[in-house]
CSV table of N, CA, C and O in Angstrom, one decimal:
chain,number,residue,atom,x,y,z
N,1,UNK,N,7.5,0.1,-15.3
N,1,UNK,CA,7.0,1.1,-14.5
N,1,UNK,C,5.5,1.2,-14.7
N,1,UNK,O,4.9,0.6,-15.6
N,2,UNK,N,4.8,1.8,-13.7
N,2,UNK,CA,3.7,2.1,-13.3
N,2,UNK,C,2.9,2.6,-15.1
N,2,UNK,O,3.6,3.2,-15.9
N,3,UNK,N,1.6,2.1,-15.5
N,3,UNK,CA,1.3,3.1,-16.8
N,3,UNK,C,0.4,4.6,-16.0
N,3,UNK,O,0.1,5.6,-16.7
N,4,UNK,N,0.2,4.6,-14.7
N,4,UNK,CA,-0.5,5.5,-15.1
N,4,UNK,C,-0.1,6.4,-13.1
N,4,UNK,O,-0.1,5.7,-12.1
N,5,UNK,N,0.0,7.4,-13.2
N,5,UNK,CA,0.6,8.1,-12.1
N,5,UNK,C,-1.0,7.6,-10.9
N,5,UNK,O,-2.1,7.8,-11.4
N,6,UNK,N,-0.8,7.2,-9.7
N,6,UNK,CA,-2.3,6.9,-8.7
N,6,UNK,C,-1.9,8.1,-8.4
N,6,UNK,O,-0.9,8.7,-8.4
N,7,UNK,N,-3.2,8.6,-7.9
N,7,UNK,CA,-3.5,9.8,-7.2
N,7,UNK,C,-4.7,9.9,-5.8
N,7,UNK,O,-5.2,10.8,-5.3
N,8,UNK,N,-5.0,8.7,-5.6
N,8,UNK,CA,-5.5,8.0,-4.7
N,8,UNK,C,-5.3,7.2,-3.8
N,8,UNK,O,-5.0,6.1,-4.2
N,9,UNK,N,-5.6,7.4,-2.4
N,9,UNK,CA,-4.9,6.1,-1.5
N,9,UNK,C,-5.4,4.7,-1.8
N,9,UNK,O,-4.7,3.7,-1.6
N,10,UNK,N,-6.9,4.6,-2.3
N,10,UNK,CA,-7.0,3.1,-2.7
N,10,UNK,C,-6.3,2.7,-4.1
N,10,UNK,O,-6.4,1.5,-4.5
N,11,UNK,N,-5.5,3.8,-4.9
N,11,UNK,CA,-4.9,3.0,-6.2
N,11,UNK,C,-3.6,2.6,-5.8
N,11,UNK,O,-3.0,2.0,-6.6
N,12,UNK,N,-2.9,2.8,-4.4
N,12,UNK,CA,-1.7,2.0,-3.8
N,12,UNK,C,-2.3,0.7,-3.2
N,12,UNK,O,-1.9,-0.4,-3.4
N,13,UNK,N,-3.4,1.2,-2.5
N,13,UNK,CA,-4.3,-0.2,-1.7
N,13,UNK,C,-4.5,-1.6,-2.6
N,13,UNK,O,-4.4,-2.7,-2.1
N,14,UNK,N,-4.8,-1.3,-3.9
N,14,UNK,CA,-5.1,-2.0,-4.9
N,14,UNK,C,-3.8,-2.5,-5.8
N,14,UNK,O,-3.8,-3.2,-6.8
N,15,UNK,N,-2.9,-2.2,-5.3
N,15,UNK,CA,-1.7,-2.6,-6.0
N,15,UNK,C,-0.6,-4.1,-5.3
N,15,UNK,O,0.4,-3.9,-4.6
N,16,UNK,N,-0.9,-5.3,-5.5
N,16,UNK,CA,-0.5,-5.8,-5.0
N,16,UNK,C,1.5,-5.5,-5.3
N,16,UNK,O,1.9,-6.7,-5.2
N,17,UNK,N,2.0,-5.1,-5.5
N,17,UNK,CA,3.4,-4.9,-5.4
N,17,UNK,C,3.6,-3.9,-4.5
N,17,UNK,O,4.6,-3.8,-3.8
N,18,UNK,N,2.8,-2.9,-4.6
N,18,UNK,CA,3.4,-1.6,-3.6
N,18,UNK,C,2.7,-2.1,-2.0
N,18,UNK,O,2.9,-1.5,-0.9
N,19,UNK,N,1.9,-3.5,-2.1
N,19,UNK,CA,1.3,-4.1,-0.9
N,19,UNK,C,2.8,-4.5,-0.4
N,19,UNK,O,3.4,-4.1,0.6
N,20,UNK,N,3.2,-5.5,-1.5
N,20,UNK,CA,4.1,-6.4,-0.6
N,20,UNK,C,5.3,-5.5,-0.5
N,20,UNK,O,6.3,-6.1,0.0
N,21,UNK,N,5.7,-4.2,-0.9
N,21,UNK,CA,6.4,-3.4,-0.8
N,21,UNK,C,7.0,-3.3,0.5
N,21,UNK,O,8.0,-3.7,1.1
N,22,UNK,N,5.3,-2.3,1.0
N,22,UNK,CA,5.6,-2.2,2.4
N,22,UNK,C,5.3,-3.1,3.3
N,22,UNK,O,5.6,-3.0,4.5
N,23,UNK,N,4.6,-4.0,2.9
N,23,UNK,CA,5.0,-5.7,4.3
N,23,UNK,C,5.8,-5.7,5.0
N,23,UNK,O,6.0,-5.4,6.2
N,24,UNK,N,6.7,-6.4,3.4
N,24,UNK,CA,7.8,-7.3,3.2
N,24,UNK,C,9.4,-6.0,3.4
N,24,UNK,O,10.5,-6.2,3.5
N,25,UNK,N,8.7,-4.8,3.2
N,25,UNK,CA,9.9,-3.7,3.8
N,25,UNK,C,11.2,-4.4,2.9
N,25,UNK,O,12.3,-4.8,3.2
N,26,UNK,N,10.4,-4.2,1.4
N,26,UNK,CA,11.4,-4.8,0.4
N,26,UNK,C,12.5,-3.4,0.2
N,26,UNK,O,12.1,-2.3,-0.4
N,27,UNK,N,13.1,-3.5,0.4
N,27,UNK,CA,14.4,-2.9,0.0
N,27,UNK,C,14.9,-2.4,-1.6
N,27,UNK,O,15.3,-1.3,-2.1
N,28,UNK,N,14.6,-3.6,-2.0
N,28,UNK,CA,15.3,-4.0,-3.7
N,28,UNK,C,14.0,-3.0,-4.5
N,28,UNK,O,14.3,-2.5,-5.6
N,29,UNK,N,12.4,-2.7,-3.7
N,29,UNK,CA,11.8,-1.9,-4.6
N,29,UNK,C,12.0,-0.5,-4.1
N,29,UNK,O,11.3,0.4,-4.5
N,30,UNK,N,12.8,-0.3,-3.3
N,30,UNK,CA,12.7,1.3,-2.4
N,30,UNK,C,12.7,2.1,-3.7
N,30,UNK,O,11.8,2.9,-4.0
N,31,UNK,N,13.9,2.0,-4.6
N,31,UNK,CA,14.8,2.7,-5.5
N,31,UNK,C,13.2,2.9,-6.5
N,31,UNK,O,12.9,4.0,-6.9
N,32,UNK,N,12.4,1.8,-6.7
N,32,UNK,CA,11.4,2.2,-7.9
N,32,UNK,C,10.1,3.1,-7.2
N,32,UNK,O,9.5,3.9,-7.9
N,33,UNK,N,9.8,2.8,-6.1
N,33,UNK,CA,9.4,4.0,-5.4
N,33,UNK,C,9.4,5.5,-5.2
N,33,UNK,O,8.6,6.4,-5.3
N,34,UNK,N,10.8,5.2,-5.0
N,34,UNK,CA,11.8,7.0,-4.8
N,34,UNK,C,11.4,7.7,-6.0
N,34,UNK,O,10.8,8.7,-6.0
N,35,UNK,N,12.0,6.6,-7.5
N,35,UNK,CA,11.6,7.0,-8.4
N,35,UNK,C,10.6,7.8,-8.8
N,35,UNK,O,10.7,9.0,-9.0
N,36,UNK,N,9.3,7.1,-8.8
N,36,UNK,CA,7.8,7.0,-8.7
N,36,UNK,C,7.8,8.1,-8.0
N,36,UNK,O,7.9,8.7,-9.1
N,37,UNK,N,7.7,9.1,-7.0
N,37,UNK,CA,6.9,9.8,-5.9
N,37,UNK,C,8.0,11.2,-6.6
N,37,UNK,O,7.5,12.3,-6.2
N,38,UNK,N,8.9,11.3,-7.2
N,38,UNK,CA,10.1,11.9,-7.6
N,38,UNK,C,9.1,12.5,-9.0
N,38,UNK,O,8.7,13.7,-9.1
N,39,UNK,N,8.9,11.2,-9.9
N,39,UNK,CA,8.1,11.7,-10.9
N,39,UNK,C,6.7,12.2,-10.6
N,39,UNK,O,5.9,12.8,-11.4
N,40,UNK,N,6.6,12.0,-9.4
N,40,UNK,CA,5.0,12.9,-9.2
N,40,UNK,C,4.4,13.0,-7.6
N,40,UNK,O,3.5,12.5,-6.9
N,41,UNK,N,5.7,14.2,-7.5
N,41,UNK,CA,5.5,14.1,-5.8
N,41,UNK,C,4.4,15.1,-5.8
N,41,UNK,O,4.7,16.0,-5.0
N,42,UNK,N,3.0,15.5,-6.4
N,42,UNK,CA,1.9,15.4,-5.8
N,42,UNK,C,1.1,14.4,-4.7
N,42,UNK,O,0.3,14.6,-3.8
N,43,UNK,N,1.7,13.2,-5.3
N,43,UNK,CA,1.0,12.0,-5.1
N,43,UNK,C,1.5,11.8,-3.9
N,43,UNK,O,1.0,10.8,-3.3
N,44,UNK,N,2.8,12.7,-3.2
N,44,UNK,CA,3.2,12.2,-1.8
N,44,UNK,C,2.3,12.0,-0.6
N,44,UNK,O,2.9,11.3,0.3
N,45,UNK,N,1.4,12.2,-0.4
N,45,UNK,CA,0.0,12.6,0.2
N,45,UNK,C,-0.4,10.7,0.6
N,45,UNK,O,-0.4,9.8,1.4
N,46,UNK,N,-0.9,11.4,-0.8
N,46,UNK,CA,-1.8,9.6,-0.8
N,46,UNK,C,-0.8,8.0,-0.6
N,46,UNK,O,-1.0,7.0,0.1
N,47,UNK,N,0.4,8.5,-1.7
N,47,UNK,CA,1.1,7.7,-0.9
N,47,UNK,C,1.7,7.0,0.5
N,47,UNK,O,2.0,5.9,0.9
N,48,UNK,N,1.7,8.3,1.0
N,48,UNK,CA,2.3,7.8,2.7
N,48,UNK,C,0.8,7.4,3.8
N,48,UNK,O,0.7,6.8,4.8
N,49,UNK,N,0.1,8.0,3.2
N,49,UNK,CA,-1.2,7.3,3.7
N,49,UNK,C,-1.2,5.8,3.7
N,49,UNK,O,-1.1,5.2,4.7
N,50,UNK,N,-1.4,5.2,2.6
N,50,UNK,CA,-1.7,4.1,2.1
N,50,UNK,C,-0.3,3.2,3.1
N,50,UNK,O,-0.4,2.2,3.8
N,51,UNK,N,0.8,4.0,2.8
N,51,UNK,CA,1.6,3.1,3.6
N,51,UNK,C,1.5,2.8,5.5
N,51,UNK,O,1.7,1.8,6.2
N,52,UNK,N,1.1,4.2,5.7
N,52,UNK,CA,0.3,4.3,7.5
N,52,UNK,C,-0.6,3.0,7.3
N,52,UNK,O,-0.5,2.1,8.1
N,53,UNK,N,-1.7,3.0,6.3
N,53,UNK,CA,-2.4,2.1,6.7
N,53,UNK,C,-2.7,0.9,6.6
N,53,UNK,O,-3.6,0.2,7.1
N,54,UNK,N,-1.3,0.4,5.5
N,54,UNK,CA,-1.1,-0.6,5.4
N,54,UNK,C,-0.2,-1.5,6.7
N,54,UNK,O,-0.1,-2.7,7.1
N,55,UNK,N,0.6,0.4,7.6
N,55,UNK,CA,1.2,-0.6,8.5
N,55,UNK,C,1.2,-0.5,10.0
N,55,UNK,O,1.9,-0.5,10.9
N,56,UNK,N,-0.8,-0.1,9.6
N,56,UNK,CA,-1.4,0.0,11.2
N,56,UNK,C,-3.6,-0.6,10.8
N,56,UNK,O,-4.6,0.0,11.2
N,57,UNK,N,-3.4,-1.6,10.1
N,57,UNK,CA,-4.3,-2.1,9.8
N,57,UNK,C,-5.4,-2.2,11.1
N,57,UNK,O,-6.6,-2.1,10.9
N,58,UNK,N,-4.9,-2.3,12.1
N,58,UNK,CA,-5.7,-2.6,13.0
N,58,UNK,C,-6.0,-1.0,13.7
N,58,UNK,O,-6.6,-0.8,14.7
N,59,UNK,N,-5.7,-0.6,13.3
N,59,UNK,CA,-6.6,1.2,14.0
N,59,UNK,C,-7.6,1.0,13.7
N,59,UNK,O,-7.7,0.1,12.8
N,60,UNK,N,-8.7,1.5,14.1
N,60,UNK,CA,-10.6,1.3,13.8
N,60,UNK,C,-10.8,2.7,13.2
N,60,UNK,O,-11.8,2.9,12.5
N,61,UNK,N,-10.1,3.6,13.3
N,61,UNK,CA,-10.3,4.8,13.2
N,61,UNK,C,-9.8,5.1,11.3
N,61,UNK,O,-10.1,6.1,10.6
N,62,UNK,N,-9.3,4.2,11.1
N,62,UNK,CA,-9.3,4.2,9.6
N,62,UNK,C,-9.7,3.8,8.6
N,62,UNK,O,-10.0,4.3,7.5
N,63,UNK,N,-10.0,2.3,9.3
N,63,UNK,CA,-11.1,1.4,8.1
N,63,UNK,C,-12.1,1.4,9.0
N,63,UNK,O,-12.2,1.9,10.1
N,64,UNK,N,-13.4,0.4,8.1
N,64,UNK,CA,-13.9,0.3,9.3
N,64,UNK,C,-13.5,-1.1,9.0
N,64,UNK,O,-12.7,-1.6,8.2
N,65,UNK,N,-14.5,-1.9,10.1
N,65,UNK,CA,-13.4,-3.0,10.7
N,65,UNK,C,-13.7,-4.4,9.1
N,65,UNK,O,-12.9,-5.3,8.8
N,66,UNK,N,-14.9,-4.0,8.4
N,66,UNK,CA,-14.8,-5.0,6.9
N,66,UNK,C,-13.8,-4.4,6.3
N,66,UNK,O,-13.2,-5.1,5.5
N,67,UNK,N,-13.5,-3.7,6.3
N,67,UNK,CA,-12.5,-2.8,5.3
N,67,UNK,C,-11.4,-3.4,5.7
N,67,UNK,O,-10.7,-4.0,4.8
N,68,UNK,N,-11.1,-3.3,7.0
N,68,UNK,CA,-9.6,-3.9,7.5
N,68,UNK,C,-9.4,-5.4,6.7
N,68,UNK,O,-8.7,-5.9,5.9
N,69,UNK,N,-10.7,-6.1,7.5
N,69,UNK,CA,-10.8,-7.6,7.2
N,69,UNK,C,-10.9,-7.7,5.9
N,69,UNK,O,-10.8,-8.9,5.7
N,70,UNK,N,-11.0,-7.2,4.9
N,70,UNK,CA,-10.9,-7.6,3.8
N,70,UNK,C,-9.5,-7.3,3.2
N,70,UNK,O,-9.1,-8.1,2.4
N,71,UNK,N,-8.8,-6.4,3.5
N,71,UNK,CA,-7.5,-6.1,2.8
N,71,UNK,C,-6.3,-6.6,3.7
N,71,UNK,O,-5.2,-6.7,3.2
N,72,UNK,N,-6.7,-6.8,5.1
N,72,UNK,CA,-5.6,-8.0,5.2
N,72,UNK,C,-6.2,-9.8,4.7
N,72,UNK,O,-5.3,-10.6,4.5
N,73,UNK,N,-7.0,-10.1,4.5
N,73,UNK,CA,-6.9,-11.4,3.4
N,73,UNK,C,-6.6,-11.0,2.3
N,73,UNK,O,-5.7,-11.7,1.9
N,74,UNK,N,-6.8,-10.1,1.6
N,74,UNK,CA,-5.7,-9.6,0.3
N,74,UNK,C,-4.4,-9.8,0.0
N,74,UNK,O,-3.9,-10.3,-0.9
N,75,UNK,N,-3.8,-9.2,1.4
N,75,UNK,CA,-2.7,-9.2,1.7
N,75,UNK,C,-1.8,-10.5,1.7
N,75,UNK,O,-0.7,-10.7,1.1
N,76,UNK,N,-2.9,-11.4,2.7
N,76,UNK,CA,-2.1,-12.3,3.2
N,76,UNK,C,-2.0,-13.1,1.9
N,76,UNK,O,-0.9,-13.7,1.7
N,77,UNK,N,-3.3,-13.3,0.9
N,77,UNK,CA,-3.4,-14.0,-0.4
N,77,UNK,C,-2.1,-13.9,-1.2
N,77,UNK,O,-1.4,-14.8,-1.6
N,78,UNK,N,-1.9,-11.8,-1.2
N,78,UNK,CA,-1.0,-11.3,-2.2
N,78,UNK,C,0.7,-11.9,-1.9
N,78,UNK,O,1.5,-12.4,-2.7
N,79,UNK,N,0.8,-11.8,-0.6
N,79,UNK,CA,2.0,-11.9,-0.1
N,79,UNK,C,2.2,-13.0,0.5
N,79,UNK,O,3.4,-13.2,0.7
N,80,UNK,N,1.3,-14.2,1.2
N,80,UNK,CA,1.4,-15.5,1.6
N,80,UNK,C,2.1,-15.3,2.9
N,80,UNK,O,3.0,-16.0,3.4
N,81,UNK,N,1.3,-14.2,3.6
N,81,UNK,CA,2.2,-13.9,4.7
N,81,UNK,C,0.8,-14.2,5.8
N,81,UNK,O,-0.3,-14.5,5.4
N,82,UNK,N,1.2,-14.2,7.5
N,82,UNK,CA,-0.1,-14.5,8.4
N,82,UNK,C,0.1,-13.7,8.9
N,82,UNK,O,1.2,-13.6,9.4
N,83,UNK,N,-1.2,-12.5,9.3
N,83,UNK,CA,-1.5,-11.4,9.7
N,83,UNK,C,-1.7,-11.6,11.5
N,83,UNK,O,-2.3,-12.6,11.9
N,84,UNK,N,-1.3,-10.7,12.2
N,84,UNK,CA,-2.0,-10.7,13.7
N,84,UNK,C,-3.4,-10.6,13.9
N,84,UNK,O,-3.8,-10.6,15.1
């Protein structure tokens, strides 16, 4: 488990497992998630953010547009996946 509870949307942004989390709409980590947001649903907030914008990268109205471009090459690095 996590050592330290995020309380920020860039400390999910910065996580490559909760990246390929929500990509890859992994399943097998839902349950450590649930967990996680259970042990500190303050953090529900920032969390569902991070996941909006991990899974609308292309809105302008969020990042600006280096911002996008840099965390989908992250992405694609983290997870070996090819972005639109």
């Amino acid at each position: 488990m996590k050592q330290a509870i995020y309380t920020k949307v860039d400390d999910f942004l910065r996580d490559d497992d909760f990246i390929r989390y929500v990509i890859d709409a992994c399943s097998e980590k839902e349950s450590y998630w649930a967990s996680y947001l259970k042990a500190a649903p303050q953090i529900r907030s920032a969390y569902l953010r991070a996941c909006y914008i991990l899974n609308h990268l292309d809105d302008v109205d969020l990042l600006s547009p280096d911002e996008a471009e840099r965390l989908k090459l992250r992405i694609m690095q983290s997870t070996n996946h090819t972005l639109n």
